[in-house]
Short mmCIF file of C-alpha atoms and ligand atoms in Angstrom, two decimals:
data_model
loop_
_atom_site.label_atom_id
_atom_site.label_comp_id
_atom_site.label_asym_id
_atom_site.label_seq_id
_atom_site.Cartn_x
_atom_site.Cartn_y
_atom_site.Cartn_z
CA UNK A 72 -23.74 -14.09 52.25
CA UNK A 73 -27.46 -12.03 52.14
CA UNK A 74 -28.79 -13.17 54.97
CA UNK A 75 -26.35 -15.52 56.64
CA UNK A 76 -25.08 -15.04 60.54
CA UNK A 77 -21.57 -16.15 61.41
CA UNK A 78 -20.37 -17.06 65.35
CA UNK A 79 -17.35 -15.69 65.11
CA UNK A 80 -14.64 -17.01 68.30
CA UNK A 81 -11.85 -15.52 68.33
CA UNK A 82 -8.76 -16.76 70.00
CA UNK A 83 -5.45 -15.72 71.91
CA UNK A 84 -2.78 -15.13 69.48
CA UNK A 85 -0.62 -12.25 67.44
CA UNK A 86 -3.07 -13.37 64.24
CA UNK A 87 -6.58 -11.72 66.07
CA UNK A 88 -5.78 -8.75 64.30
CA UNK A 89 -6.59 -10.30 61.06
CA UNK A 90 -10.14 -11.37 62.24
CA UNK A 91 -11.58 -7.77 62.21
CA UNK A 92 -10.60 -7.88 58.77
CA UNK A 93 -12.64 -10.79 58.50
CA UNK A 94 -15.31 -9.16 59.91
CA UNK A 95 -15.42 -6.61 57.09
CA UNK A 96 -15.15 -8.52 54.32
CA UNK A 97 -18.47 -10.66 55.81
CA UNK A 98 -19.98 -7.70 56.61
CA UNK A 99 -19.50 -6.10 53.14
CA UNK A 100 -21.39 -9.76 51.45
CA UNK A 101 -23.93 -8.55 53.53
CA UNK A 102 -23.41 -11.38 56.40
CA UNK A 103 -23.69 -11.02 60.09
CA UNK A 104 -21.45 -11.84 62.77
CA UNK A 105 -21.37 -11.54 65.67
CA UNK A 106 -17.72 -12.06 68.27
CA UNK A 107 -17.24 -14.18 71.13
CA UNK A 108 -13.48 -13.10 72.48
CA UNK A 109 -11.85 -15.04 74.57
CA UNK A 110 -9.26 -13.39 77.37
CA UNK A 111 -7.13 -14.70 74.99
CA UNK A 112 -7.96 -12.77 72.24
CA UNK A 113 -8.90 -9.86 74.48
CA UNK A 114 -5.11 -9.42 74.77
CA UNK A 115 -4.80 -8.47 71.15
CA UNK A 116 -8.14 -6.52 70.00
CA UNK A 117 -11.15 -4.58 71.74
CA UNK A 118 -14.12 -5.63 72.34
CA UNK A 119 -15.33 -2.21 71.35
CA UNK A 120 -13.08 -2.53 67.70
CA UNK A 121 -15.48 -5.75 67.34
CA UNK A 122 -18.16 -4.31 67.91
CA UNK A 123 -17.72 -1.13 65.86
CA UNK A 124 -17.03 -3.84 62.58
CA UNK A 125 -19.77 -6.12 63.28
CA UNK A 126 -21.90 -3.43 64.63
CA UNK A 127 -23.53 -6.17 67.22
CA UNK A 128 -22.85 -6.79 70.91
CA UNK A 129 -19.41 -8.43 71.82
CA UNK A 130 -19.75 -11.50 74.23
CA UNK A 131 -16.74 -12.72 76.14
CA UNK A 132 -17.68 -14.03 79.65
CA UNK A 133 -19.78 -16.70 80.67
CA UNK A 134 -21.44 -15.04 83.34
CA UNK A 135 -22.70 -11.45 82.64
CA UNK A 136 -24.66 -12.41 79.17
CA UNK A 137 -27.76 -10.63 80.28
CA UNK A 138 -30.33 -13.19 80.46
CA UNK A 139 -29.72 -17.12 80.60
CA UNK A 140 -32.70 -17.93 78.69
CA UNK A 141 -33.02 -15.91 76.43
CA UNK A 142 -29.43 -15.19 75.48
CA UNK A 143 -27.07 -18.00 76.99
CA UNK A 144 -23.84 -19.88 75.63
CA UNK A 145 -26.73 -22.25 73.52
CA UNK A 146 -29.05 -19.36 72.62
CA UNK A 147 -26.14 -17.72 70.90
CA UNK A 148 -24.57 -20.58 68.53
CA UNK A 149 -28.40 -21.12 67.58
CA UNK A 150 -28.99 -18.53 65.92
CA UNK A 151 -25.05 -18.79 63.47
CA UNK A 152 -25.57 -20.68 60.86
CA UNK A 153 -21.54 -21.00 61.17
CA UNK A 154 -19.27 -20.87 63.83
CA UNK A 155 -15.68 -19.77 62.82
CA UNK A 156 -12.31 -19.56 65.62
CA UNK A 157 -10.11 -17.76 64.32
CA UNK A 158 -7.38 -17.38 65.13
CA UNK A 159 -7.54 -20.80 67.06
CA UNK A 160 -4.67 -21.05 68.77
CA UNK A 161 -3.30 -24.18 69.63
CA UNK A 162 -4.55 -24.20 73.10
CA UNK A 163 -8.18 -23.68 71.96
CA UNK A 164 -7.75 -26.75 69.54
CA UNK A 165 -6.70 -28.74 72.23
CA UNK A 166 -9.56 -27.48 75.25
CA UNK A 167 -11.54 -28.48 71.74
CA UNK A 168 -10.83 -31.61 70.88
CA UNK A 169 -10.81 -32.90 74.77
CA UNK A 170 -14.12 -31.38 75.30
CA UNK A 171 -13.67 -29.26 77.85
CA UNK A 172 -16.10 -25.26 78.73
CA UNK A 173 -14.06 -23.66 81.29
CA UNK A 174 -15.40 -19.82 79.55
CA UNK A 175 -17.67 -19.16 76.94
CA UNK A 176 -16.15 -19.51 73.85
CA UNK A 177 -15.04 -22.93 74.17
CA UNK A 178 -18.60 -23.78 76.66
CA UNK A 179 -20.28 -23.05 73.80
CA UNK A 180 -18.89 -25.35 71.41
CA UNK A 181 -19.16 -27.41 73.51
CA UNK A 182 -22.94 -26.91 73.56
CA UNK A 183 -23.27 -26.89 69.90
CA UNK A 184 -24.18 -28.33 67.12
CA UNK A 185 -23.75 -26.21 64.06
CA UNK A 186 -21.12 -26.47 62.38
CA UNK A 187 -18.12 -25.32 63.30
CA UNK A 188 -14.30 -24.27 61.40
CA UNK A 189 -11.51 -23.92 62.82
CA UNK A 190 -8.79 -20.97 61.45
CA UNK A 191 -5.25 -22.30 63.36
CA UNK A 192 -2.95 -19.86 64.19
CA UNK A 193 0.67 -20.48 65.98
CA UNK A 194 3.80 -21.10 66.22
CA UNK A 195 5.65 -23.49 63.98
CA UNK A 196 7.00 -25.67 66.40
CA UNK A 197 3.65 -25.69 68.05
CA UNK A 198 1.78 -26.71 64.91
CA UNK A 199 4.37 -29.22 64.25
CA UNK A 200 4.12 -30.67 67.92
CA UNK A 201 2.63 -34.02 67.99
CA UNK A 202 -0.04 -32.74 70.65
CA UNK A 203 -1.52 -30.77 67.87
CA UNK A 204 -1.45 -32.34 65.00
CA UNK A 205 -2.98 -35.22 67.14
CA UNK A 206 -5.81 -32.50 67.92
CA UNK A 207 -6.24 -31.58 64.72
CA UNK A 208 -7.06 -34.71 63.95
CA UNK A 209 -9.73 -35.63 66.82
CA UNK A 210 -11.32 -32.44 65.83
CA UNK A 211 -11.04 -33.33 61.79
CA UNK A 212 -12.66 -37.01 62.92
CA UNK A 213 -15.40 -35.11 65.08
CA UNK A 214 -16.32 -33.54 62.19
CA UNK A 215 -14.77 -29.41 62.70
CA UNK A 216 -13.77 -28.64 59.58
CA UNK A 217 -10.06 -27.24 60.16
CA UNK A 218 -8.29 -24.84 57.51
CA UNK A 219 -4.96 -25.52 56.92
CA UNK A 220 -2.14 -22.71 57.75
CA UNK A 221 0.05 -21.12 55.46
CA UNK A 222 3.85 -20.82 55.50
CA UNK A 223 5.42 -18.53 55.86
CA UNK A 224 7.27 -16.19 57.52
CA UNK A 225 5.78 -15.51 61.90
CA UNK A 226 5.59 -12.78 63.93
CA UNK A 227 8.22 -14.60 66.28
CA UNK A 228 10.42 -13.80 63.54
CA UNK A 229 10.79 -17.63 62.96
CA UNK A 230 9.14 -18.85 59.35
CA UNK A 231 7.07 -21.89 58.88
CA UNK A 232 3.88 -23.55 58.41
CA UNK A 233 1.28 -21.98 61.67
CA UNK A 234 0.76 -18.43 59.90
CA UNK A 235 -2.92 -17.63 59.65
CA UNK A 236 -4.25 -17.35 56.34
CA UNK A 237 -5.32 -13.72 54.76
CA UNK A 238 -8.04 -13.21 55.36
CA UNK A 239 -9.90 -13.16 51.91
CA UNK A 240 -9.01 -17.03 51.46
CA UNK A 241 -10.39 -17.57 54.53
CA UNK A 242 -13.77 -15.18 53.78
CA UNK A 243 -13.44 -17.68 50.40
CA UNK A 244 -13.98 -20.91 52.25
CA UNK A 245 -16.98 -19.55 54.41
CA UNK A 246 -18.54 -18.57 51.57
CA UNK A 247 -18.20 -22.13 49.64
CA UNK A 248 -19.15 -23.74 52.86
CA UNK A 249 -22.02 -21.73 52.76
CA UNK A 250 -22.60 -22.31 49.22
CA UNK A 251 -23.07 -26.06 49.37
CA UNK A 252 -26.08 -27.52 49.70
CA UNK A 253 -27.67 -29.20 52.83
CA UNK A 254 -26.96 -32.73 52.16
CA UNK A 255 -23.48 -32.45 49.98
CA UNK A 256 -22.13 -30.13 52.77
CA UNK A 257 -22.26 -33.56 55.55
CA UNK A 258 -23.20 -36.72 54.00
CA UNK A 259 -22.28 -36.75 50.20
CA UNK A 260 -21.83 -40.50 50.16
CA UNK A 261 -25.23 -40.89 51.46
CA UNK A 262 -27.07 -44.17 49.81
CA UNK A 263 -23.01 -45.62 48.52
CA UNK A 264 -22.60 -48.91 49.54
CA UNK A 265 -18.30 -49.82 50.70
CA UNK A 266 -17.06 -53.72 51.72
CA UNK A 267 -13.78 -52.79 53.48
CA UNK A 268 -11.10 -55.49 54.39
CA UNK A 269 -9.07 -54.62 56.37
CA UNK A 270 -6.20 -56.19 59.34
CA UNK A 271 -4.75 -59.38 58.58
CA UNK A 272 -5.80 -62.53 58.28
CA UNK A 273 -4.56 -66.01 61.18
CA UNK A 274 -4.59 -69.30 58.99
CA UNK A 275 -4.53 -72.23 61.29
CA UNK A 276 -1.21 -74.31 61.25
CA UNK A 277 -3.05 -76.95 64.22
CA UNK A 278 -5.26 -75.18 67.03
CA UNK A 279 -3.04 -73.69 68.91
CA UNK A 280 -0.09 -72.25 65.97
CA UNK A 281 -1.12 -70.24 63.06
CA UNK A 282 1.00 -67.62 60.81
CA UNK A 283 0.11 -63.75 60.55
CA UNK A 284 1.13 -60.81 60.12
CA UNK A 285 1.70 -58.02 61.36
CA UNK A 286 -0.51 -55.33 60.56
CA UNK A 287 -3.01 -53.57 62.95
CA UNK A 288 -6.05 -52.56 61.25
CA UNK A 289 -5.57 -49.11 61.72
CA UNK A 290 -5.97 -47.77 58.27
CA UNK A 291 -8.33 -49.90 56.66
CA UNK A 292 -10.47 -49.14 60.55
CA UNK A 293 -9.39 -45.31 59.91
CA UNK A 294 -10.85 -45.33 56.06
CA UNK A 295 -14.33 -47.37 57.27
CA UNK A 296 -14.78 -44.92 59.16
CA UNK A 297 -14.23 -41.83 57.74
CA UNK A 298 -16.64 -43.35 54.63
CA UNK A 299 -19.16 -44.03 57.48
CA UNK A 300 -18.55 -40.26 58.54
CA UNK A 301 -19.66 -39.16 54.88
CA UNK A 302 -22.95 -40.84 55.15
CA UNK A 303 -21.77 -44.45 53.28
CA UNK A 304 -23.46 -47.45 54.39
CA UNK A 305 -20.30 -49.19 55.39
CA UNK A 306 -19.17 -53.35 55.27
CA UNK A 307 -15.79 -53.83 57.00
CA UNK A 308 -14.50 -57.30 56.97
CA UNK A 309 -11.77 -57.72 59.86
CA UNK A 310 -9.92 -59.23 60.40
CA UNK A 311 -8.24 -60.53 64.18
CA UNK A 312 -7.14 -56.83 65.73
CA UNK A 313 -7.60 -55.21 68.61
CA UNK A 314 -9.24 -52.11 67.76
CA UNK A 315 -12.35 -50.13 68.27
CA UNK A 316 -15.22 -50.52 65.75
CA UNK A 317 -15.88 -46.61 63.94
CA UNK A 318 -19.22 -45.29 64.43
CA UNK A 319 -21.57 -46.18 61.85
CA UNK A 320 -20.34 -49.87 60.64
CA UNK A 321 -21.75 -53.08 60.07
CA UNK A 322 -18.50 -54.97 61.11
CA UNK A 323 -17.57 -58.35 60.61
CA UNK A 324 -15.24 -60.60 61.72
CA UNK A 325 -13.29 -63.63 59.84
CA UNK A 326 -10.13 -65.33 61.09
CA UNK A 327 -8.80 -67.18 57.89
CA UNK A 328 -8.50 -65.77 54.16
CA UNK A 329 -11.32 -68.72 53.01
CA UNK A 330 -13.93 -66.59 55.45
CA UNK A 331 -12.70 -63.71 54.68
CA UNK A 332 -13.72 -64.08 50.50
CA UNK A 333 -16.37 -65.66 51.79
CA UNK A 334 -17.59 -63.02 53.81
CA UNK A 335 -16.79 -60.06 51.16
CA UNK A 336 -18.71 -61.98 48.43
CA UNK A 337 -22.05 -62.18 51.06
CA UNK A 338 -21.58 -58.02 51.56
CA UNK A 339 -21.93 -57.77 47.92
CA UNK A 340 -23.08 -55.97 45.46
CA UNK A 341 -21.45 -52.71 46.65
CA UNK A 342 -20.72 -49.15 44.61
CA UNK A 343 -16.52 -49.08 46.42
CA UNK A 344 -14.46 -51.90 47.52
CA UNK A 345 -11.79 -50.82 49.23
CA UNK A 346 -9.35 -53.71 49.86
CA UNK A 347 -6.61 -52.96 52.66
CA UNK A 348 -6.21 -56.26 53.97
CA UNK A 349 -2.71 -58.08 54.49
CA UNK A 350 -4.20 -61.25 53.59
CA UNK A 351 -1.83 -63.79 54.11
CA UNK A 352 -0.57 -65.43 50.71
CA UNK A 353 -0.29 -68.44 52.15
CA UNK A 354 -1.79 -71.01 54.63
CA UNK A 355 -1.04 -73.98 55.98
CA UNK A 356 -2.28 -78.09 55.59
CA UNK A 357 -4.10 -77.55 59.28
CA UNK A 358 -4.14 -81.00 61.61
CA UNK A 359 -7.04 -80.87 63.53
CA UNK A 360 -4.87 -81.64 66.32
CA UNK A 361 -2.04 -80.10 67.66
CA UNK A 362 1.05 -80.81 66.29
CA UNK A 363 3.26 -82.70 69.09
CA UNK A 364 7.52 -81.70 69.13
CA UNK A 365 9.13 -84.25 68.03
CA UNK A 366 7.00 -86.15 66.55
CA UNK A 367 7.62 -85.40 62.60
CA UNK A 368 11.02 -85.90 63.33
CA UNK A 369 11.77 -82.24 62.45
CA UNK A 370 9.81 -79.16 62.26
CA UNK A 371 6.77 -80.19 61.07
CA UNK A 372 6.31 -80.10 56.79
CA UNK A 373 3.63 -77.11 56.83
CA UNK A 374 2.09 -78.24 52.36
CA UNK A 375 1.68 -74.20 52.50
CA UNK A 376 -1.01 -73.59 49.55
CA UNK A 377 -1.78 -70.39 48.02
CA UNK A 378 -5.06 -68.19 48.94
CA UNK A 379 -7.05 -67.14 46.66
CA UNK A 380 -6.10 -62.64 45.82
CA UNK A 381 -9.88 -61.79 46.48
CA UNK A 382 -8.70 -57.79 45.45
CA UNK A 383 -7.76 -60.32 41.78
CA UNK A 384 -11.96 -62.46 41.50
CA UNK A 385 -13.44 -59.34 42.86
CA UNK A 386 -12.51 -57.60 39.85
CA UNK A 387 -12.67 -60.14 37.37
CA UNK A 388 -16.52 -61.53 38.79
CA UNK A 389 -20.05 -59.42 37.63
CA UNK A 390 -20.41 -57.93 40.96
CA UNK A 391 -16.98 -55.90 40.58
CA UNK A 392 -17.92 -52.92 42.17
CA UNK A 393 -17.92 -49.47 40.06
CA UNK A 394 -14.90 -48.37 42.45
CA UNK A 395 -11.85 -50.93 43.37
CA UNK A 396 -8.62 -49.64 45.11
CA UNK A 397 -6.79 -51.78 46.60
CA UNK A 398 -3.15 -51.17 48.73
CA UNK A 399 -0.23 -52.41 47.72
CA UNK A 400 2.78 -52.85 51.16
CA UNK A 401 5.52 -52.76 49.92
CA UNK A 402 9.54 -52.39 51.41
CA UNK A 403 11.03 -51.37 48.30
CA UNK A 404 10.36 -49.46 44.39
CA UNK A 405 6.89 -48.94 45.60
CA UNK A 406 5.79 -47.10 43.06
CA UNK A 407 6.93 -49.78 39.97
CA UNK A 408 5.76 -52.55 41.77
CA UNK A 409 2.39 -51.42 42.95
CA UNK A 410 2.25 -49.55 38.32
CA UNK A 411 2.16 -52.85 37.75
CA UNK A 412 -0.15 -54.91 40.97
CA UNK A 413 -2.59 -51.89 39.35
CA UNK A 414 -2.86 -54.24 35.70
CA UNK A 415 -2.27 -57.15 38.21
CA UNK A 416 -5.11 -57.14 39.72
CA UNK A 417 -7.25 -55.57 37.10
CA UNK A 418 -8.40 -52.19 40.34
CA UNK A 419 -8.85 -48.71 39.46
CA UNK A 420 -7.19 -47.37 42.21
CA UNK A 421 -3.87 -48.63 44.33
CA UNK A 422 -2.38 -46.52 47.13
CA UNK A 423 0.94 -47.74 47.54
CA UNK A 424 2.69 -47.56 50.78
CA UNK A 425 6.21 -48.28 52.19
CA UNK A 426 6.60 -50.26 54.84
CA UNK A 427 10.44 -51.04 55.06
CA UNK A 428 9.60 -49.08 58.80
CA UNK A 429 6.96 -48.50 60.75
CA UNK A 430 4.23 -47.69 58.63
CA UNK A 431 2.45 -51.71 59.92
CA UNK A 432 0.94 -51.19 63.15
CA UNK A 433 2.17 -47.09 63.10
CA UNK A 434 -0.04 -44.44 63.45
CA UNK A 435 1.33 -42.17 60.38
CA UNK A 436 2.08 -43.41 56.49
CA UNK A 437 2.95 -42.05 53.79
CA UNK A 438 1.35 -42.91 50.30
CA UNK A 439 1.36 -43.12 47.30
CA UNK A 440 -2.00 -42.67 44.74
CA UNK A 441 -1.97 -44.51 41.60
CA UNK A 442 -4.33 -44.64 38.55
CA UNK A 443 -5.00 -44.68 35.06
CA UNK A 444 -3.78 -41.12 34.57
CA UNK A 445 -0.92 -41.49 36.66
CA UNK A 446 0.67 -41.31 40.66
CA UNK A 447 0.07 -38.84 42.80
CA UNK A 448 2.61 -38.58 46.29
CA UNK A 449 1.08 -37.55 49.70
CA UNK A 450 2.84 -36.23 52.57
CA UNK A 451 3.53 -38.47 55.32
CA UNK A 452 0.76 -37.49 57.57
CA UNK A 453 -1.34 -39.61 60.20
CA UNK A 454 -3.35 -42.98 59.04
CA UNK A 455 -6.25 -40.50 60.22
CA UNK A 456 -5.67 -38.03 57.36
CA UNK A 457 -5.02 -39.99 54.28
CA UNK A 458 -8.34 -41.84 56.11
CA UNK A 459 -10.48 -38.02 55.29
CA UNK A 460 -8.69 -37.50 52.77
CA UNK A 461 -8.82 -40.51 50.69
CA UNK A 462 -13.16 -40.81 51.28
CA UNK A 463 -13.41 -37.70 50.23
CA UNK A 464 -11.98 -38.51 47.20
CA UNK A 465 -13.71 -41.14 46.73
CA UNK A 466 -17.28 -38.93 46.96
CA UNK A 467 -15.79 -36.53 44.15
CA UNK A 468 -15.76 -39.20 42.19
CA UNK A 469 -18.99 -40.64 42.96
CA UNK A 470 -20.85 -37.50 43.15
O1 LIG B 171 -0.37 -59.28 46.39
P1 LIG B 171 -0.52 -58.48 47.26
O2 LIG B 171 -0.81 -58.99 48.49
O3 LIG B 171 0.42 -57.64 47.60
O4 LIG B 171 -1.50 -57.50 46.75
C1 LIG B 171 -2.24 -56.44 47.89
C2 LIG B 171 -3.32 -55.90 48.08
O5 LIG B 171 -4.67 -57.22 47.74
C3 LIG B 171 -3.74 -55.15 49.34
O6 LIG B 171 -5.64 -54.51 48.33
C4 LIG B 171 -5.44 -56.71 50.17
O7 LIG B 171 -6.04 -56.34 50.22
C5 LIG B 171 -5.46 -56.95 48.03
N1 LIG B 171 -5.36 -58.74 48.71
C6 LIG B 171 -6.35 -59.73 48.52
N2 LIG B 171 -6.04 -61.18 48.80
C7 LIG B 171 -5.05 -61.51 48.39
C8 LIG B 171 -4.07 -60.94 48.95
C9 LIG B 171 -3.80 -59.42 48.60
O8 LIG B 171 -7.55 -58.77 48.20
N3 LIG B 171 -5.37 -62.97 48.52
#
């Protein structure tokens, strides 16, 4: 840590006392610490304690920085190699996620482009609350490193997830981040090309009617965004969805399976292809004009034709990417069916999910990663977390 500087933002929670031990560990390893204490934090640790441990001035008010031009909030954060928010309370993370800047801590967190690491600590119910989980997801999407809290007995007498990790574990995370190279840290997928399909396809019956499915495209879009954040060059071939294009992603809109197949082909070569789209298995022999009720003497015969399997076709093509990932949406025997699909489709990984609940269109997903090596089951989490974890896994594999 020689010479590295940490700006430590201390939020208002009982775990604030552990930040004192963290300061000691950083100082012992040769690093410097500047503390910013929130009003809440000051209820649990005193500026005097922090000043003694850090051997530096402690800042707490936006209004009494001595000289705004020399030592303003911008300057404070600029001097740091890493900003650590510890403990990060539910309230502080909510403000960070919303971009609120109403005290020194939140103002400098909004005004900085230095990497921020948040170490949450709160009551288990606050941690599990949908609002906190949404804010944590937003912060991670914004590039903040949010450490997972520990599970165990809490100061409030309850038991569960939400405890601040031990100071030596937090210190290890800080050291690890400072040790990795700038390029590896921010953009491990720089220079890699990824093709992703997402959403449903829409197969016309006539000019006004079509066959489609309930896919919302959310999981595929989240994956596209997560990969772009890691520096990948992402082409997202999208069926009709009501979603915004993730930042930095090149989106190509299509309607039918045949259009999707052609767009995938045109986007190749790629290092990775992830086929998330719920492609219609069949298309109708579309009528060029609207079919009138009664004109066919009963329901019209749709004359369904099988669509090409884009994933299976890609795995056999000479343009096959190094890493080919398929999805399997199943309502029963999820893992069993997905394993069979891995072989049948010739891909490297199958991400299997149970769509018997409200996964299609919902915000959460619970997936199994099936590879040659076996099955890994992830707990249920927001689709944005599945996307981030998957993007990190892909970056690890390609490294
Ligand atoms: O066979 P099934 O539709 O369950 O396979 C799902 C996987 O195959 C997904 O990755 C999906 O995107 C892909 N797929 C495809 N072309 C099709 C059907 C499925 O690429 N026609």
